[in-house]
mmCIF file with all atom_site columns, C-alpha atoms in Angstrom:
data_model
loop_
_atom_site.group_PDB
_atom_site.id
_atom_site.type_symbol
_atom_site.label_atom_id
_atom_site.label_alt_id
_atom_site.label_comp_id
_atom_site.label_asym_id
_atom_site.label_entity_id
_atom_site.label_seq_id
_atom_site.pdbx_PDB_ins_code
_atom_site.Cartn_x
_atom_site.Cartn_y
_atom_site.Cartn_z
_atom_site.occupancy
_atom_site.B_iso_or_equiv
_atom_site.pdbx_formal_charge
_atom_site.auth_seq_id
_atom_site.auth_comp_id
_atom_site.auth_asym_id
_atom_site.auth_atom_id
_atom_site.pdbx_PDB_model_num
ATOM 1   C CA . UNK G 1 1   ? 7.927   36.182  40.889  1.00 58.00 ? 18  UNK G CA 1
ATOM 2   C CA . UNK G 1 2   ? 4.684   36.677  42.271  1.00 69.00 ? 19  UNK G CA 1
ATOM 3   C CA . UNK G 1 3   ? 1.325   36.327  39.780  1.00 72.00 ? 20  UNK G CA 1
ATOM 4   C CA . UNK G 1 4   ? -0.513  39.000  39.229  1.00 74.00 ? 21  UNK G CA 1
ATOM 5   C CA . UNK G 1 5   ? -4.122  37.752  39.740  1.00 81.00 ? 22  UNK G CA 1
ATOM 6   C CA . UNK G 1 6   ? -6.262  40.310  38.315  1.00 83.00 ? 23  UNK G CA 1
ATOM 7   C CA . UNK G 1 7   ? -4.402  40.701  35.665  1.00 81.00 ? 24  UNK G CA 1
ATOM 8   C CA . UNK G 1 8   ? -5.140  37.502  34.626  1.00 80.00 ? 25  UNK G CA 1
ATOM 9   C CA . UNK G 1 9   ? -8.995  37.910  35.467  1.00 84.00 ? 26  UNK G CA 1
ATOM 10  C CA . UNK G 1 10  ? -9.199  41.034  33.598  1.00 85.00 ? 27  UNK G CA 1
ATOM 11  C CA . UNK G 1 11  ? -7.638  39.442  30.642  1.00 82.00 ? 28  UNK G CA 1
ATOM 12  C CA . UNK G 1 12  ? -10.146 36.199  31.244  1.00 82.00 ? 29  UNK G CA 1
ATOM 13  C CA . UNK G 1 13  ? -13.084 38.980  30.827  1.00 84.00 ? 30  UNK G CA 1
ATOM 14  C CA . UNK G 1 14  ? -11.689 40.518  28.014  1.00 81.00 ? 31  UNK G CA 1
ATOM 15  C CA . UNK G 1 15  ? -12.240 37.080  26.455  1.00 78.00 ? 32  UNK G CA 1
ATOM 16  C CA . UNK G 1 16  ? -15.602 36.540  27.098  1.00 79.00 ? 33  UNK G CA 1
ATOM 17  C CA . UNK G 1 17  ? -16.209 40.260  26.150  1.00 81.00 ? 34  UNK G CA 1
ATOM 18  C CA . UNK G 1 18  ? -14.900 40.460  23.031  1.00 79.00 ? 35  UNK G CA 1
ATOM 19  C CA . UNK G 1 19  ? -15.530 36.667  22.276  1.00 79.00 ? 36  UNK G CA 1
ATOM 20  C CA . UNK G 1 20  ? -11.507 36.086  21.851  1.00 79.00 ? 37  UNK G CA 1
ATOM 21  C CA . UNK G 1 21  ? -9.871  32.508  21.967  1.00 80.00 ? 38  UNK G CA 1
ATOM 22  C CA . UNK G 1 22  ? -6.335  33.878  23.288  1.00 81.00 ? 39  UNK G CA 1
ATOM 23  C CA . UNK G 1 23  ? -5.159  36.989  24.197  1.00 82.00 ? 40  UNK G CA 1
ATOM 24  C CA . UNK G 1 24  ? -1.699  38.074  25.448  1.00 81.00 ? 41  UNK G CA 1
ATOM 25  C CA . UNK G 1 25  ? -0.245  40.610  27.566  1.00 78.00 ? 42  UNK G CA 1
ATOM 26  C CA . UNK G 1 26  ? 3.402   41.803  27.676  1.00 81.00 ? 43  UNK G CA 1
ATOM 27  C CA . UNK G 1 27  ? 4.946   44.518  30.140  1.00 77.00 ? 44  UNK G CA 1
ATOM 28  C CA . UNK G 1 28  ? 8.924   44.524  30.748  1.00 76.00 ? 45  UNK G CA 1
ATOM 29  C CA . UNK G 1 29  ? 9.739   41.234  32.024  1.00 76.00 ? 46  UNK G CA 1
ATOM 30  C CA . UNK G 1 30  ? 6.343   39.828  32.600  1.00 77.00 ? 47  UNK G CA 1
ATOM 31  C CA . UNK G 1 31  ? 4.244   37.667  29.754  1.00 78.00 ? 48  UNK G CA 1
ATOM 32  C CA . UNK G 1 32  ? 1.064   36.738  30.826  1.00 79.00 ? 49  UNK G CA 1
ATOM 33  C CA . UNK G 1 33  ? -1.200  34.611  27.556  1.00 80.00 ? 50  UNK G CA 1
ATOM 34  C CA . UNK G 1 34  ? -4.654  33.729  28.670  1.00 79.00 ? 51  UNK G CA 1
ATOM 35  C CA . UNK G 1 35  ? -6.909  31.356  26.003  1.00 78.00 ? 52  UNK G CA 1
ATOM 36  C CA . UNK G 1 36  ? -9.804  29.095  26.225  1.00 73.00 ? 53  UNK G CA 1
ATOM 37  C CA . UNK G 1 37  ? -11.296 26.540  23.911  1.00 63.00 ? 54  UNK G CA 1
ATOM 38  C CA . UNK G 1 38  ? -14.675 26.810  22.782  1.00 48.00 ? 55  UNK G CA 1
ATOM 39  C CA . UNK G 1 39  ? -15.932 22.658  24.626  1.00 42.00 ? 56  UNK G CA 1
ATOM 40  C CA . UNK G 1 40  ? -18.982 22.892  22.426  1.00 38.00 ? 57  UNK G CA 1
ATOM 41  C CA . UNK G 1 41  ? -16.976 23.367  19.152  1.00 37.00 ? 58  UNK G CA 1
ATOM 42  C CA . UNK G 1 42  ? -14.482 20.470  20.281  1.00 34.00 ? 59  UNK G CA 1
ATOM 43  C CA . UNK G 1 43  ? -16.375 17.925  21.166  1.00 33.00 ? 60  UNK G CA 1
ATOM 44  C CA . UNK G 1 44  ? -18.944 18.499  18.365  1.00 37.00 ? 61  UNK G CA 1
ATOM 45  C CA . UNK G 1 45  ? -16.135 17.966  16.039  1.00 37.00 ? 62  UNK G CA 1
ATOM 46  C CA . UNK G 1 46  ? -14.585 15.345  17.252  1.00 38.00 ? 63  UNK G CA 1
ATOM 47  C CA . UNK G 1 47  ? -17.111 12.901  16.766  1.00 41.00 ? 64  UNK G CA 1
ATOM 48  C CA . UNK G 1 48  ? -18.929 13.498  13.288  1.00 40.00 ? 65  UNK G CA 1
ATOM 49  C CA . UNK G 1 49  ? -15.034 12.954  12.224  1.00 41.00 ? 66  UNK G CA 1
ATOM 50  C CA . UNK G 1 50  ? -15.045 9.848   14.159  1.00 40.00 ? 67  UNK G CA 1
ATOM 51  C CA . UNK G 1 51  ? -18.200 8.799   12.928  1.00 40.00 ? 68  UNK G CA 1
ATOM 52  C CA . UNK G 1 52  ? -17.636 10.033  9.155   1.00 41.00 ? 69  UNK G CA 1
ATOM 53  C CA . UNK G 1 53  ? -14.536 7.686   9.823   1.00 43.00 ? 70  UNK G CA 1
ATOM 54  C CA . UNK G 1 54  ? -16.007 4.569   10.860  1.00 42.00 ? 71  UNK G CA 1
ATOM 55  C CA . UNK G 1 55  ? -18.824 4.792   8.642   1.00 43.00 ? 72  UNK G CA 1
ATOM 56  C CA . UNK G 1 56  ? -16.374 5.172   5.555   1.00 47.00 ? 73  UNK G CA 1
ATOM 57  C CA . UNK G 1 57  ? -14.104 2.028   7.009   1.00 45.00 ? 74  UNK G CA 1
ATOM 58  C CA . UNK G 1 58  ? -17.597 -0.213  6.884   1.00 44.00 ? 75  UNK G CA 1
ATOM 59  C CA . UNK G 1 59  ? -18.124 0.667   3.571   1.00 47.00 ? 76  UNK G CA 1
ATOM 60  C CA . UNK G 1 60  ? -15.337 -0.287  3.216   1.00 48.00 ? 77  UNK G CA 1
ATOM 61  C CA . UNK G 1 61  ? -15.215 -3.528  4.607   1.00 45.00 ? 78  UNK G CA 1
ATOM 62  C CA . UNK G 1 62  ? -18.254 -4.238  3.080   1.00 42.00 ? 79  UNK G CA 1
ATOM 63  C CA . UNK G 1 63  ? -17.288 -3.618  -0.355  1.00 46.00 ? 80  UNK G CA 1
ATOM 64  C CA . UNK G 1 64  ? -13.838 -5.997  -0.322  1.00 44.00 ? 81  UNK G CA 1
ATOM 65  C CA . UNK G 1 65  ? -16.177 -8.589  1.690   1.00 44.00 ? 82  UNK G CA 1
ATOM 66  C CA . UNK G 1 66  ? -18.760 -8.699  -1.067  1.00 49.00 ? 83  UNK G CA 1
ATOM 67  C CA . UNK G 1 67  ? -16.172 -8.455  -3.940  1.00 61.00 ? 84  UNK G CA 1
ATOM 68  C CA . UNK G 1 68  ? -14.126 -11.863 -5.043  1.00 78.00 ? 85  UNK G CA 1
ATOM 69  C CA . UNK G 1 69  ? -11.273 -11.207 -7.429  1.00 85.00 ? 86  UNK G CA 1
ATOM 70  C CA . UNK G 1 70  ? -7.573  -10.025 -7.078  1.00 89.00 ? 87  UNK G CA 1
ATOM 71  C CA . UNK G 1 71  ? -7.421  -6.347  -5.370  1.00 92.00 ? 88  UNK G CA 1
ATOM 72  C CA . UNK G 1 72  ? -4.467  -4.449  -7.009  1.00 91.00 ? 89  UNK G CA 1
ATOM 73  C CA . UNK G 1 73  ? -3.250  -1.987  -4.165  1.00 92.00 ? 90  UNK G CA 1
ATOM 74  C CA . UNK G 1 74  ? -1.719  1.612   -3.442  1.00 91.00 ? 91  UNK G CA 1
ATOM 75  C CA . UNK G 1 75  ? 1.606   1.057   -3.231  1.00 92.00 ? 92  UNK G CA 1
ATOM 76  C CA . UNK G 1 76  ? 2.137   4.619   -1.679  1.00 91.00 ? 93  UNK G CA 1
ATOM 77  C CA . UNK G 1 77  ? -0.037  7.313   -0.364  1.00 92.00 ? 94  UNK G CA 1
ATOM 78  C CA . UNK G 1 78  ? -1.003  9.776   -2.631  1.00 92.00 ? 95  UNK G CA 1
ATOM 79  C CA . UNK G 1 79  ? -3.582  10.857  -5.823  1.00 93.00 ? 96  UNK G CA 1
ATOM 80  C CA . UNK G 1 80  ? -4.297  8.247   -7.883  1.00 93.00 ? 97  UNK G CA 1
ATOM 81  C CA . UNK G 1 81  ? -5.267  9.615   -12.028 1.00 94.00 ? 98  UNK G CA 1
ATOM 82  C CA . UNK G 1 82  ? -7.221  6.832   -13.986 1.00 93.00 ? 99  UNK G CA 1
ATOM 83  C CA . UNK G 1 83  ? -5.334  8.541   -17.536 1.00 92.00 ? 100 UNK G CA 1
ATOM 84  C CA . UNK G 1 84  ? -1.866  9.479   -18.200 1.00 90.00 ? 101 UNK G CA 1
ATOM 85  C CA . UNK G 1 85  ? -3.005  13.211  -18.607 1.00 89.00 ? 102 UNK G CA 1
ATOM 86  C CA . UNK G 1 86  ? -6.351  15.427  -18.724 1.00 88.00 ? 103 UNK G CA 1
ATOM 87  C CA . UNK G 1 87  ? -8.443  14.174  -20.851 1.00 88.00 ? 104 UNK G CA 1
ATOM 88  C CA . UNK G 1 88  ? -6.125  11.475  -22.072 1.00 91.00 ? 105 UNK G CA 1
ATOM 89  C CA . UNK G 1 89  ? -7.883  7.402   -22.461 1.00 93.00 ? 106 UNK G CA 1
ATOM 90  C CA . UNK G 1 90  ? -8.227  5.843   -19.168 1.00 93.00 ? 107 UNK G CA 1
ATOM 91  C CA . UNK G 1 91  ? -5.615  2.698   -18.804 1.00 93.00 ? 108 UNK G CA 1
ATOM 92  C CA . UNK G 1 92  ? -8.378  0.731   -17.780 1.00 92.00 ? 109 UNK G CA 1
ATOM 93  C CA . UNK G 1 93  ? -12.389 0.722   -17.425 1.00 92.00 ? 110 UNK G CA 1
ATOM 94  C CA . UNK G 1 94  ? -15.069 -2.029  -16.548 1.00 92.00 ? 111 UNK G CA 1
ATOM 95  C CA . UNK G 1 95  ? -15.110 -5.199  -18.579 1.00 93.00 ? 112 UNK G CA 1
ATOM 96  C CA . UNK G 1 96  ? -11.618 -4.472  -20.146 1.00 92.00 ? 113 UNK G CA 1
ATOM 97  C CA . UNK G 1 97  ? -8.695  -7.473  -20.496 1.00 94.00 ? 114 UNK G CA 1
ATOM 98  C CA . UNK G 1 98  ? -5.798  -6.483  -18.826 1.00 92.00 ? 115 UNK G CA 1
ATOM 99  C CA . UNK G 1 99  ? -2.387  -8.445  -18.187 1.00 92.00 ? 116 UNK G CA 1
ATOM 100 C CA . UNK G 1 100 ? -0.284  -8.590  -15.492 1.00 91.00 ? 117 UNK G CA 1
ATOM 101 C CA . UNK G 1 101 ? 2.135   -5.784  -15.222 1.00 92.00 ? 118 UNK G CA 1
ATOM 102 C CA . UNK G 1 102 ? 0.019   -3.179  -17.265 1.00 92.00 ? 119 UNK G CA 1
ATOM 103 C CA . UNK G 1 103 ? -0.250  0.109   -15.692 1.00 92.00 ? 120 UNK G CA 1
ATOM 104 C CA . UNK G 1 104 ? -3.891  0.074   -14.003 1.00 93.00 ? 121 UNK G CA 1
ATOM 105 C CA . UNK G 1 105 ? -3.272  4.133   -12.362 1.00 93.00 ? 122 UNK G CA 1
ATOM 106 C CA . UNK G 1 106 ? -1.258  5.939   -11.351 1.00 93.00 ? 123 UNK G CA 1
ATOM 107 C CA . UNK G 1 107 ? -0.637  7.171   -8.110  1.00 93.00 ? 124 UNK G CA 1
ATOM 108 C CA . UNK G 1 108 ? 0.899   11.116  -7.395  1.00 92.00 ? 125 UNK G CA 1
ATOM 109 C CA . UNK G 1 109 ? 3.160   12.074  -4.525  1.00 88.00 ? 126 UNK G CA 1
ATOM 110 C CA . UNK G 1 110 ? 5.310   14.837  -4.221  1.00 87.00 ? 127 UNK G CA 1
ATOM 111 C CA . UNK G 1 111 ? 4.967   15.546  -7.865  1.00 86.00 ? 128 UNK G CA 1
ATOM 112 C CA . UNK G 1 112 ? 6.235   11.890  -8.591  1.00 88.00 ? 129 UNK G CA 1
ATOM 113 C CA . UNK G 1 113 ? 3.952   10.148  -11.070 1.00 89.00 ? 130 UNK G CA 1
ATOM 114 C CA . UNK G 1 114 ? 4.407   6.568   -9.851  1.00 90.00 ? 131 UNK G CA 1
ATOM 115 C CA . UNK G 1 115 ? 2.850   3.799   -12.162 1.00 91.00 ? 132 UNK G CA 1
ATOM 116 C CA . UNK G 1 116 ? 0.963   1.315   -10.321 1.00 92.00 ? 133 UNK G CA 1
ATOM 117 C CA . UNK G 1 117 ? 0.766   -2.430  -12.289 1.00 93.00 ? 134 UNK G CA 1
ATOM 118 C CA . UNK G 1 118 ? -1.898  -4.965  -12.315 1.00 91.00 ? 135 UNK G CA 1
ATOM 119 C CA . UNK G 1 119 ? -0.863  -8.109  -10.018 1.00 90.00 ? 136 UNK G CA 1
ATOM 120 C CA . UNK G 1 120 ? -2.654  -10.338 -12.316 1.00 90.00 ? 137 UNK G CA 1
ATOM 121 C CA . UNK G 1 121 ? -4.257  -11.243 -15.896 1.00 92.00 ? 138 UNK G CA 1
ATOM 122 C CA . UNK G 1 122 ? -8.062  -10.751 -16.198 1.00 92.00 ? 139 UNK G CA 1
ATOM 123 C CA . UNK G 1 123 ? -10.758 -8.754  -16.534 1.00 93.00 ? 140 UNK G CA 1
ATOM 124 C CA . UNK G 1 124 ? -11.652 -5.064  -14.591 1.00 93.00 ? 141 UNK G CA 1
ATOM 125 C CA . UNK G 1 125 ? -14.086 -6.297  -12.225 1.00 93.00 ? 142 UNK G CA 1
ATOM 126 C CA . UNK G 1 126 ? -14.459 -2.859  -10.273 1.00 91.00 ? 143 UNK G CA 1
ATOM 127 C CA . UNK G 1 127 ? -12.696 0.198   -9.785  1.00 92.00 ? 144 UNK G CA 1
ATOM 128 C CA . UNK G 1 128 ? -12.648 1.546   -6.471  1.00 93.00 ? 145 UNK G CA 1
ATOM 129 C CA . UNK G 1 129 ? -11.475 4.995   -6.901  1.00 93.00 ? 146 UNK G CA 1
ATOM 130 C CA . UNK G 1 130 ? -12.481 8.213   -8.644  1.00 92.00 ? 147 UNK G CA 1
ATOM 131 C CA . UNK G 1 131 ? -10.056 10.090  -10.537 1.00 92.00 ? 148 UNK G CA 1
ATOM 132 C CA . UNK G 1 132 ? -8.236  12.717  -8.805  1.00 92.00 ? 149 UNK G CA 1
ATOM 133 C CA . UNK G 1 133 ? -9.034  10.774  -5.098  1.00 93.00 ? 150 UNK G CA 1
ATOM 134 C CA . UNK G 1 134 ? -6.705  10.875  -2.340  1.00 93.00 ? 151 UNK G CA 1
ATOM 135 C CA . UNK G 1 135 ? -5.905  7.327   -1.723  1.00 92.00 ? 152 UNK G CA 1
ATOM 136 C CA . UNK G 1 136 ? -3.596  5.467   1.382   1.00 92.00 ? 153 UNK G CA 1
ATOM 137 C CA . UNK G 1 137 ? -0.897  3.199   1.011   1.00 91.00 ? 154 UNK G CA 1
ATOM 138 C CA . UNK G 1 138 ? -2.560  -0.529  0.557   1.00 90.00 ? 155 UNK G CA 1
ATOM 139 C CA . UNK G 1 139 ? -6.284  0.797   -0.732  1.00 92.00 ? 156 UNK G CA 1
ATOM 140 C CA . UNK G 1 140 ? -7.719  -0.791  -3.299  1.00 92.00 ? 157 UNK G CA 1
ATOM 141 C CA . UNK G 1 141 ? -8.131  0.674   -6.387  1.00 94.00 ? 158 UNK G CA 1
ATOM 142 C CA . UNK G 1 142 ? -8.925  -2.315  -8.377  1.00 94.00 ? 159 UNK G CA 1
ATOM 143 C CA . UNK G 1 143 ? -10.474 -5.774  -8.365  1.00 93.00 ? 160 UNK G CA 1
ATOM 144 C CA . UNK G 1 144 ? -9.585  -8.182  -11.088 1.00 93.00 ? 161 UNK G CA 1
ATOM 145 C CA . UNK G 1 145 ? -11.184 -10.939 -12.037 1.00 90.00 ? 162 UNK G CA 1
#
């Protein structure tokens, strides 16, 4: 099979001219797809995620490094809801005595409402997520004290 060079250059113009990504060509047995990536767009992506990233894993570390007290966990990725329901009582807030084994959040995946219990007796020190949040498996989402 021998490559049909300007095809391919025409198709490269085409790009530029009509400020395409990809474009494709298709006659009989021959399928030519020509596409570029925009470097500029890429790599000025790439690291405000990266930095977003690390920035939001020192807070992180900060916050459990300046916080004593148990840290109940995600056990499983997912949402985690502070009430039962909209606009239902929260299961727990600041300041309030809580036991081991009472339901602290809960945490939604794939339309499973998992309750997630307190590891220990005390009192909410901190809660580290907002209602509705995305949270990982092993987050914390309290600290008891």
């Amino acid at each position: 099979m021998k490559i049909n060079k300007e095809t391919i250059k025409e198709l490269s113009e085409y790009l530029n001219e009509f400020n395409l990504t990809e474009i494709e060509y298709t006659d009989k047995d021959t399928k030519i797809k020509v596409s570029k990536t925009s470097a500029t767009v890429t790599t000025a992506a790439a690291p405000i995620h990266a930095i977003s990233a690390t920035e939001n894993s020192k807070n992180d570390i900060t916050k459990q490094q300046s916080t004593s007290g148990t840290k109940v966990t995600s056990p499983i990725i997912g949402t985690a809801y502070h009430a039962p329901e909209p606009g239902a009582k929260k299961f727990v807030e600041i300041g309030k005595k809580i036991k081991k084994g009472d339901t602290v959040m809960i945490v939604e995946a794939m339309k499973t409402m998992n309750h997630v219990p307190s590891t220990a007796d005390g009192v909410v020190k901190e809660i580290c997520v907002e209602d509705g949040q995305p949270v990982e498996f092993g987050q914390t989402i309290i600290i008891v004290e």
